[in-house]
């Protein structure tokens, strides 16, 4: 046997060669035959055979790079149920049906709390100026919330709860709270109940003052006999404190009776004998007038003076939208104005027969009446007015209306009462979100052009400022501009400023007007005529109806350096857009690409294509279409990519992919990816002809398969409960193209080539890399499909000067078939140093380092089941990680992310972030594919949340927690966007909570939609390492620790499960011979390997 350096050879009992080089003569290392190290390869040997263990140095680096936080919720709260406003602190609170409480102040000032019980928040009431909030849930519990300061920032925490005890011998509904009044002294809360009683709670201790309770029997003693008629007064509908005398409370009962009650003397001072069911009551500021609203759509005005009799009749009673029967006026407010003419503002009251389905708030001042027409149900409203006691008038400045799907603010000072644009709480789902796309580090010039286009699009009509201005935002100004683009069902793309805590709308791009849609938009429906009664004015932007479902946006790509954008839709339309600072009028160039390539036996049964309008069209400032590529059949576009330096667009559907040169306006390539059995691909998402028999057959097959595999593979050494749960979830979610896998054997089961929808193109990418040979690099295009196929094309792109003379040519270079046929989720080419290739124009504009073109490139292919790195140009497997075999899950989203260290500004690592169908996020090094951290992010049941997730390039992400809200999260220790704010309080009385509550410093302790768990050592360390010395820091970043992504020299294959060998077809021979062969090829021969040259 060969001798080893430093010692003589010995044989072990197992027939392995042992080294006796250690001083004690013990066997220090064992090597299997064929694994003997070469002389001079001690570094390589150390890397190959060092055990994976705890590396403290690497753990410190990981703490400086990775930390998981859910930071802020963008958008509009889902299913709001209550509203409150603190006029002293100028903050607003919204409660939801899921038990969430959200408080908003000035932009950037946000607090979120979540009740422990998942119950609807039916009422919210601020203790004015105290930073405290009382909430009532539909389970009849009261909860006190408090905004407190810790570490220089304000936080929201629940401090107490209370349940009103029932009366002995009475049903529980008797003490069900119907209305709450917080006295102006902030020390007592009055609770009106369904049984007609009024109870008093001491604040903030939430202690019941039993001796002060007021029961209906006591009230009835003062009511005239002819009014009683043997009937009960009903539940308490309203409690209102007298604006000038806090000892007097106006109590309104459902039957219509109102009582002015003196707390001090416990006497009824006045009786207001109403004969209609009461809905709402409001005082006029001076306390001399009361206005009440009723279930028949009327409101009544009552006069209260010192000389008024005990029993009072209304001065006037009006049905504003009569004479025909009207719906109830749910809430009414009376506000005085110094300029003359008081405001009466109310919700509801519409004529029942003709407009009973409208959601309206009416503003009436003198002879001016406007009916604000909303597209969703009105929850509540309030006015912003002068609350100083010494002021004689209310002088309202704004009306804030919360409806089910948005918040609208009306400027009451500007003539015409226009809306004030909201700096946050934008309804992201004004049309349903269908896709999203994030751009980091947006150049200032592009940013300003987009903002300018947005301002031209919706000129500001109101001179009023946003009225909710409480608190101070302490967060630093964003270091870079982030843009979030959302595609919508109605064919619009909305641009959002995602740089900070508040998600602010910038610009809206519409595509519907380019096509002849099924139902043309009729603006006459939105605007009322001069003579129409009621005088409706449509307000708000929530519009759930789409003119045509084919308009839905599926994919968006934007080049931030050239302002070129791709917008692809549901009916195979791919729009190439350009940003123009002026209006223009032009004809759109249309190119039709047949992706079936005359394949026989396939008939498209889905929807028709959208027909573009003929002739020249006018376009406003902003993104304007330059070209339209129409895929045929018109199936939904599943993947797009753009290379602005090469003027190329790639697109894919469930039938194939194509390449388009938008400079010369001509298609370059079309490739069909359909398998002969891909029948489902021809039916389309909007088709109604899918075979019920086929669906049932597939369902029964899946059930039968899961039963058989369950019986055969029962193992005493079963995996952890998490993996079992994951596979149960997979069995429930498995679609026609998925085969159930069993985690017991920790294998990836191969999929059948006959699976339906195997031709769906899942990802596309462009790269300047080595495909022909190791000496020549050039433009390439890569496409990955649902069946695990990867196609790599070599592109002949002319130089910038010859773009107009020569056309782009595409030659099929490689075809890779992953043996397990798992869908390919992502493809990325890495340079010689293992770094991702820069974006187009980044290098030429000195915005990124030039890629390493000396070392060998590699391609990272991420499928639903594993990640694999192949060397280029030979396409031999270099490294892999089988996520399914390890975790029993499927990959749903991946992205290459740059993580910057919080401890050293110059240190950063490129990593692969991966979201699975279990809602977990994994981070791996690149190109070594070594697992770094693992977090629980999204609930596995939240399929739409997982599907909507998008990662940013610097370690943040967004996903939908409801149709109207994005949850923002961060994987980076350094790059975090979260609310950091303070609310300056001057409490009238000290709270008892702060002394006995142990608050945590996290502003968002409980998440309604997911938790996170640190894995391994991350749970025991703080994210930052500020206590480390400079020498330790330098040691942390010393080169090539074992786990480092940079130490990828000869990285061995991860051999978990069985080793697979991919099928690789190489259609490119050395370049000289290829040129000779191409000249001699006939047209038929050129088609056979799938080459199509234009």
XYZ file of N, CA, C and O in Angstrom, residues 86 111 227 261 402 437 467 475 585 602 625 660 718 850 854 856 865 1036 1066:
76
model
N -58.821 59.973 19.526
C -58.458 60.769 20.693
C -58.163 62.182 20.212
O -57.113 62.435 19.611
N -49.046 51.418 16.317
C -48.987 50.419 17.383
C -49.986 49.322 17.047
O -51.075 49.603 16.553
N -97.362 56.693 28.356
C -96.221 56.350 27.508
C -95.764 54.914 27.782
O -95.282 54.223 26.880
N -80.384 62.334 32.925
C -80.218 61.806 34.281
C -79.102 62.545 34.987
O -78.032 62.757 34.432
N -64.723 55.323 8.304
C -64.189 53.964 8.175
C -65.259 53.091 7.541
O -66.353 52.933 8.094
N -43.992 42.535 -6.832
C -42.600 42.591 -7.287
C -41.920 43.729 -6.542
O -42.489 44.821 -6.401
N -55.325 64.920 9.172
C -55.699 65.377 10.518
C -55.180 64.510 11.664
O -55.210 64.937 12.814
N -37.879 56.866 13.794
C -37.084 56.034 12.884
C -36.230 56.920 11.974
O -36.647 58.006 11.563
N -49.250 59.960 -28.217
C -50.291 59.267 -28.982
C -49.585 58.415 -30.027
O -48.849 58.932 -30.861
N -53.651 19.111 -30.123
C -53.972 19.993 -29.004
C -54.977 21.047 -29.460
O -54.768 21.706 -30.478
N -47.243 51.704 -23.211
C -46.891 50.475 -23.931
C -46.190 50.772 -25.255
O -46.648 51.596 -26.042
N -38.322 37.609 -27.407
C -38.764 38.714 -28.257
C -37.744 39.838 -28.189
O -37.270 40.217 -27.112
N -40.155 6.262 13.667
C -40.798 7.288 12.843
C -40.150 8.637 13.081
O -39.579 8.877 14.137
N -17.524 44.110 -11.431
C -17.608 43.241 -12.611
C -17.530 41.787 -12.168
O -16.779 41.448 -11.250
N -12.885 34.820 -15.047
C -11.691 33.991 -15.194
C -11.943 32.572 -14.667
O -11.624 31.590 -15.323
N -14.263 29.307 -13.281
C -15.389 28.610 -13.924
C -16.702 29.046 -13.303
O -16.818 29.168 -12.085
N -37.874 20.417 -4.736
C -37.414 19.418 -3.780
C -35.945 19.537 -3.401
O -35.546 19.045 -2.356
N -13.385 37.181 13.435
C -14.659 36.643 12.943
C -14.703 36.608 11.430
O -15.347 35.740 10.837
N -26.113 17.943 -24.708
C -25.295 19.078 -25.135
C -25.443 19.231 -26.639
O -25.055 18.361 -27.405
